[in-house]
CSV table of C-alpha atoms in Angstrom, one decimal:
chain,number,residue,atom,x,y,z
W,1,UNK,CA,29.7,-21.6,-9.6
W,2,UNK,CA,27.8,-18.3,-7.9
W,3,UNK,CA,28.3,-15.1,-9.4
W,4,UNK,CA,29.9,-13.7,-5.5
W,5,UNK,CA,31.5,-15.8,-2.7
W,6,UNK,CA,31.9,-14.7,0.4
W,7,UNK,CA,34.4,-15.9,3.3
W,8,UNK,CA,31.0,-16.6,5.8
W,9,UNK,CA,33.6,-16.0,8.8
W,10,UNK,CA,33.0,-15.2,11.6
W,11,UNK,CA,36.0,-13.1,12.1
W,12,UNK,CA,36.7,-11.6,15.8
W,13,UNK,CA,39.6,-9.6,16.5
W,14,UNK,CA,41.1,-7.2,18.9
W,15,UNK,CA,40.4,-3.6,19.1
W,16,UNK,CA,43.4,-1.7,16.5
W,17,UNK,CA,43.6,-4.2,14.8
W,18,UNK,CA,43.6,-4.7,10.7
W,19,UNK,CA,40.7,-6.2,9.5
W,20,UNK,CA,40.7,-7.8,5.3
W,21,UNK,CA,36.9,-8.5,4.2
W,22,UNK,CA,36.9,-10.4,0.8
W,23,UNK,CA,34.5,-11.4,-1.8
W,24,UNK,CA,35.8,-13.0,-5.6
W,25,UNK,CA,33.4,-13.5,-8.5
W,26,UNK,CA,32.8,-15.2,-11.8
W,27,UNK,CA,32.3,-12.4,-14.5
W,28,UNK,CA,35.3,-10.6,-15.5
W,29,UNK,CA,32.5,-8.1,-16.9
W,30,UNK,CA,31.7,-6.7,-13.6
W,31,UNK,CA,33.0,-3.4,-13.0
W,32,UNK,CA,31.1,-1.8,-10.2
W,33,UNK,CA,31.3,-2.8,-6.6
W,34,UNK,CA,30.0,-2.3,-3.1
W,35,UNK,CA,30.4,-2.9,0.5
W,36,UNK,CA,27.4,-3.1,2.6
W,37,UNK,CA,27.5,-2.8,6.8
W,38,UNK,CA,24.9,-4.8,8.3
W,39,UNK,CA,24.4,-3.9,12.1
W,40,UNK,CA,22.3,-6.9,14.2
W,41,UNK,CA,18.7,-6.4,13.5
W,42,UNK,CA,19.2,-3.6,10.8
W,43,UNK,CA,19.5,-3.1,7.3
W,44,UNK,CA,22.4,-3.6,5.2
W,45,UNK,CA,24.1,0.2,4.7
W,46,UNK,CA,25.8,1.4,1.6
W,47,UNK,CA,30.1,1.6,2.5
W,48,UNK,CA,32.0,1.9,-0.3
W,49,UNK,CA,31.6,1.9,-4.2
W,50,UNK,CA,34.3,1.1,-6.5
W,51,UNK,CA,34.7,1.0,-10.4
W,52,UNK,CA,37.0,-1.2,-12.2
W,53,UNK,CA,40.5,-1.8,-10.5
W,54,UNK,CA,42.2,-0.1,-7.8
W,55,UNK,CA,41.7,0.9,-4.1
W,56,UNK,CA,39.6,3.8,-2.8
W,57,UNK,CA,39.7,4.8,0.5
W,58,UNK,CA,37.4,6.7,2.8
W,59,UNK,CA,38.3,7.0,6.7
W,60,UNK,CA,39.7,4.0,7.9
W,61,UNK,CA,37.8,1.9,5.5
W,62,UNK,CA,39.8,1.3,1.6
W,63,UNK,CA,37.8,-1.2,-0.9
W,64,UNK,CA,40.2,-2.8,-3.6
W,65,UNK,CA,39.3,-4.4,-6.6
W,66,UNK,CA,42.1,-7.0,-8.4
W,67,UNK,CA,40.2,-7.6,-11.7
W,68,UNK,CA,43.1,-10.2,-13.5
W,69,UNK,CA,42.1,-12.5,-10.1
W,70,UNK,CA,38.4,-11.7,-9.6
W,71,UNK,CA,39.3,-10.5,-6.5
W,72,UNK,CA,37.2,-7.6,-3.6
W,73,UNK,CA,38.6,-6.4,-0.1
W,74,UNK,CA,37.7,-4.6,2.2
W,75,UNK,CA,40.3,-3.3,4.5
W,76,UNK,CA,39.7,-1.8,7.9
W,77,UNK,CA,42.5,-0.3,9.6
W,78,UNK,CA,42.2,0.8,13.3
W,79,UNK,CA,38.9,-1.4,14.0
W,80,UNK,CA,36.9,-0.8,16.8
W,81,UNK,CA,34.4,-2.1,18.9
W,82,UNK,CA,31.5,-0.2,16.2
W,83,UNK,CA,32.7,-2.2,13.9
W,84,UNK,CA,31.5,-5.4,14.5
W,85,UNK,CA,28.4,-6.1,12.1
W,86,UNK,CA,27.6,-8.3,9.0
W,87,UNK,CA,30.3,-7.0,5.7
W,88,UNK,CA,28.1,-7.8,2.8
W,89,UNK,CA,29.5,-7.4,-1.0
W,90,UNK,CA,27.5,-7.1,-4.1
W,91,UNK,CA,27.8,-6.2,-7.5
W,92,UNK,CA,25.6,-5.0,-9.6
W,93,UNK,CA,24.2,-7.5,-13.0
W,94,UNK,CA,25.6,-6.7,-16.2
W,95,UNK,CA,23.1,-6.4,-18.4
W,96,UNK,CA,20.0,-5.6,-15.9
W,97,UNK,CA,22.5,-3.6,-13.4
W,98,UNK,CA,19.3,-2.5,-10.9
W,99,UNK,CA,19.8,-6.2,-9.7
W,100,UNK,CA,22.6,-7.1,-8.1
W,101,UNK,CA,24.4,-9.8,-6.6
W,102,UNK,CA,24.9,-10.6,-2.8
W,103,UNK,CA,28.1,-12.3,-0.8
W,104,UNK,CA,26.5,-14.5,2.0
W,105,UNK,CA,28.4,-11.7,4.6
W,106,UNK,CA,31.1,-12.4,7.1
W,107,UNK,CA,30.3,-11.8,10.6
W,108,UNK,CA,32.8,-9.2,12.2
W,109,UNK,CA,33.4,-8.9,16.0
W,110,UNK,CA,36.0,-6.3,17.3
W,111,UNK,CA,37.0,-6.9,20.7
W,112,UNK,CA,37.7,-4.3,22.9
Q,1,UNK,CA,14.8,12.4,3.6
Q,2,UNK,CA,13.5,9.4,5.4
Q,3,UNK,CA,15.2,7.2,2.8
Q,4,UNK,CA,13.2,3.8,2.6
Q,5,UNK,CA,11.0,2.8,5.6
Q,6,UNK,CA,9.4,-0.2,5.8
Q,7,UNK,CA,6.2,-1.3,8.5
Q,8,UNK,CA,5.4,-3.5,10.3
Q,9,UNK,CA,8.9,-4.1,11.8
Q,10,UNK,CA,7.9,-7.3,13.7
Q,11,UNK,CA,5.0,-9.4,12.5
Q,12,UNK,CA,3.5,-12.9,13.8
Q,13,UNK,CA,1.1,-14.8,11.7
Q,14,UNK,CA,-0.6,-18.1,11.6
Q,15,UNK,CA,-0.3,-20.4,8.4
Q,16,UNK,CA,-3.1,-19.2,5.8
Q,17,UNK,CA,-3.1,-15.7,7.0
Q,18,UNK,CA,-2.5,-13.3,4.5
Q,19,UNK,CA,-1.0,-9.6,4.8
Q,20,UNK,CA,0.7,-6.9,3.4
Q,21,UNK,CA,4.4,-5.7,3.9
Q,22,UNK,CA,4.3,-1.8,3.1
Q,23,UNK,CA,8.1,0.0,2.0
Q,24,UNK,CA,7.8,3.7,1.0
Q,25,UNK,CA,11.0,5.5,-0.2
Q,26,UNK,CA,11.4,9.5,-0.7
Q,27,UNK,CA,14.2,9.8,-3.1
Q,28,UNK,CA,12.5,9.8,-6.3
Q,29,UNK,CA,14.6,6.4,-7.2
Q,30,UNK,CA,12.9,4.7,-10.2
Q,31,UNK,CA,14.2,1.2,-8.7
Q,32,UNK,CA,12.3,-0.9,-5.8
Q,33,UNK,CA,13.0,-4.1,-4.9
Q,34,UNK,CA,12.2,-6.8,-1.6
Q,35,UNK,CA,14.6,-9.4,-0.7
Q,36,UNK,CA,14.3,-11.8,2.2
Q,37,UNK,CA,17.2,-12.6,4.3
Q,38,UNK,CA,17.7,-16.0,5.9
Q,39,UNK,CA,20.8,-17.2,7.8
Q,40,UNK,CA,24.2,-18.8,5.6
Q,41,UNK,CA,21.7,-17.9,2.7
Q,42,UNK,CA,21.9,-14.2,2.1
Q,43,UNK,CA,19.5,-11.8,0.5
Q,44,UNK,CA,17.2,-13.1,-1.9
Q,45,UNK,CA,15.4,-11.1,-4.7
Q,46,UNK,CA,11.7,-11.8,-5.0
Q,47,UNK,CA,10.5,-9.1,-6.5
Q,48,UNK,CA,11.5,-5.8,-8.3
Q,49,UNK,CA,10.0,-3.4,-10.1
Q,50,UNK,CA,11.7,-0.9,-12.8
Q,51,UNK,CA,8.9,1.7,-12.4
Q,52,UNK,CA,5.6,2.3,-11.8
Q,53,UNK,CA,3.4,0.1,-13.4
Q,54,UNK,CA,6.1,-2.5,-14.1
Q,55,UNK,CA,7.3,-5.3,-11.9
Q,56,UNK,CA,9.1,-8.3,-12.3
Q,57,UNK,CA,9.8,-11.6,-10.2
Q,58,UNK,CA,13.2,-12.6,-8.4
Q,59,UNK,CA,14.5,-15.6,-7.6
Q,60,UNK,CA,12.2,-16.6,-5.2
Q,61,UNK,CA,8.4,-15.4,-6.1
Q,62,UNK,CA,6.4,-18.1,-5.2
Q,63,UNK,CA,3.8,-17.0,-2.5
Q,64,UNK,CA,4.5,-13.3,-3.2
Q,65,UNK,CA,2.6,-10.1,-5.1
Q,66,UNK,CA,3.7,-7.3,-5.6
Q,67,UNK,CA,2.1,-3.9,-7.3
Q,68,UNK,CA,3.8,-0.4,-7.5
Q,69,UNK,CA,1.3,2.1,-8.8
Q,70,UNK,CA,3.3,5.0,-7.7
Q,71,UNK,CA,6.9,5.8,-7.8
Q,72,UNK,CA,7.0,5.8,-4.0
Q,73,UNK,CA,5.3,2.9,-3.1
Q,74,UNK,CA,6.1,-0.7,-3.5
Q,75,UNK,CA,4.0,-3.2,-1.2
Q,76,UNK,CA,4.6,-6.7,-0.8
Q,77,UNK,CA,1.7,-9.4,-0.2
Q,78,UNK,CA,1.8,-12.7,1.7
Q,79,UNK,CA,-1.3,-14.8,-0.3
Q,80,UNK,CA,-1.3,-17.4,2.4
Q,81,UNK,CA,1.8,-17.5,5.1
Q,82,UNK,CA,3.9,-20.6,5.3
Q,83,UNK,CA,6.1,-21.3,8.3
Q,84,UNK,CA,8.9,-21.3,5.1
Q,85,UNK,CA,8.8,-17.7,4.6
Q,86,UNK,CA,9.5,-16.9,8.5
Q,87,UNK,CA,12.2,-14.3,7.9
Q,88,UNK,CA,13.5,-11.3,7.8
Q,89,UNK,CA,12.3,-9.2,4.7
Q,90,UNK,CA,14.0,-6.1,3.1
Q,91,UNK,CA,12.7,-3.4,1.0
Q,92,UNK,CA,15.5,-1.2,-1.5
Q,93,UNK,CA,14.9,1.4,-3.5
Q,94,UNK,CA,17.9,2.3,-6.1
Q,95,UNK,CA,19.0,4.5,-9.4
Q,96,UNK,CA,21.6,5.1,-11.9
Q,97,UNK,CA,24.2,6.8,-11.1
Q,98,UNK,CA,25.2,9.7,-13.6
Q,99,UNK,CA,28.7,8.5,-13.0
Q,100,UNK,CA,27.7,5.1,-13.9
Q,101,UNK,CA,26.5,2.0,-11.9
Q,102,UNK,CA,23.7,1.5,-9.5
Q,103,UNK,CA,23.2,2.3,-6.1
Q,104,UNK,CA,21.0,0.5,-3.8
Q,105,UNK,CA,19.6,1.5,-0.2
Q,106,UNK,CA,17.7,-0.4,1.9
Q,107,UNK,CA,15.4,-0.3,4.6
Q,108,UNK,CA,14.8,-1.1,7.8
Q,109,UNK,CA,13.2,-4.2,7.5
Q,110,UNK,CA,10.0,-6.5,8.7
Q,111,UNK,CA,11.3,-9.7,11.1
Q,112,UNK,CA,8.4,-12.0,10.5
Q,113,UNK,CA,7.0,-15.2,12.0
Q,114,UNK,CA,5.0,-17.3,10.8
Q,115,UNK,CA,3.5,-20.2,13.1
């Protein structure tokens, strides 16, 4: 089993619409987590960083973390067209936590 | 801050060439890694480094160098390009957060070809 999977997509839906990213993984020791935006032909970008359980939310973006099901979303509420890249999650290793683990992405396309 | 920049961005070779990938980051991050990015595979780690003077291989480090002798620098070096390492190749640079965790940034990236 890999430490993250990924939902590979794609995913395309309309402009406004609510968008759920999600990721689940293998070690219930993992506490941190991130969201990476990866435009076409660019780097991945840092998006959101969570700790342990819960929802944060910044803009129209909110990460959640259900630790008792191993269990990362993204939410994005109001997409738009800017939106569409490459969601990427990753966590970072327990014991070495400068490396990190990787979801495959899912390929977003908002369509205006 | 520049953050981490990477050069060449595009790069064709022929098989047996060898060259040099360069990433530089600003940020005083003791951290530096390269991945390579292929498609339904994700980012690879091939090599990292947890300071200057001290590196480490990934997952895949066959065919790869790598040598940081300052915090800022971190090259990678292609001994002798195969057409399997056409991709597209990512330099990070991260730290520890005083609040707990890691944070990674990446650059730009290098989209190379090798024929």
């Amino acid at each position: 089993q890999k430490e993250v999977e990924q939902d590979p997509g794609p995913l395309s839906v309309p402009e406004g619409a609510i968008v759920s990213l999600n990721c689940t993984y293998s070690n219930s020791a993992f506490q941190y987590f991130m969201w990476y935006r990866q435009y076409s032909r660019k780097g991945p970008e840092l998006l959101m960083y969570t700790y342990s359980s819960g929802n944060k939310e910044d803009g129209r973006f909110t990460a959640q973390v259900d630790k008792s099901s191993k269990y990362i979303s993204l939410f994005i509420r109001d997409s738009q067209p800017s939106d569409s890249a490459t969601y990427l999650c990753a966590i970072p290793r327990v014991l070495t936590g400068n490396q990190f683990y990787f979801g495959t992405g899912t390929s977003l396309t908002v369509i205006p | 801050n520049a953050g981490v920049t990477q050069t060449p961005k595009f790069q064709v070779l022929k098989t047996g060439q060898s060259m040099t990938l360069q990433c530089a980051q600003d940020m005083n991050h003791e951290y530096m890694s390269w991945y390579r990015q292929d498609p339904g595979m994700g980012l690879r780690l091939i090599h990292y480094s947890v300071g200057a003077g001290i590196t480490d291989q990934g997952e895949v480090p066959n065919g790869y160098n790598v040598s940081r002798s300052t915090t800022e620098d971190f090259p990678l070096r292609l001994l002798s390009a195969a057409p399997s390492q056409t991709s597209v190749y990512f330099c990070a640079s991260s730290y520890n957060r005083l609040r707990g965790g890691y944070e990674q940034y990446f650059g730009p990236g290098t989209r190379l070809t090798v024929t």
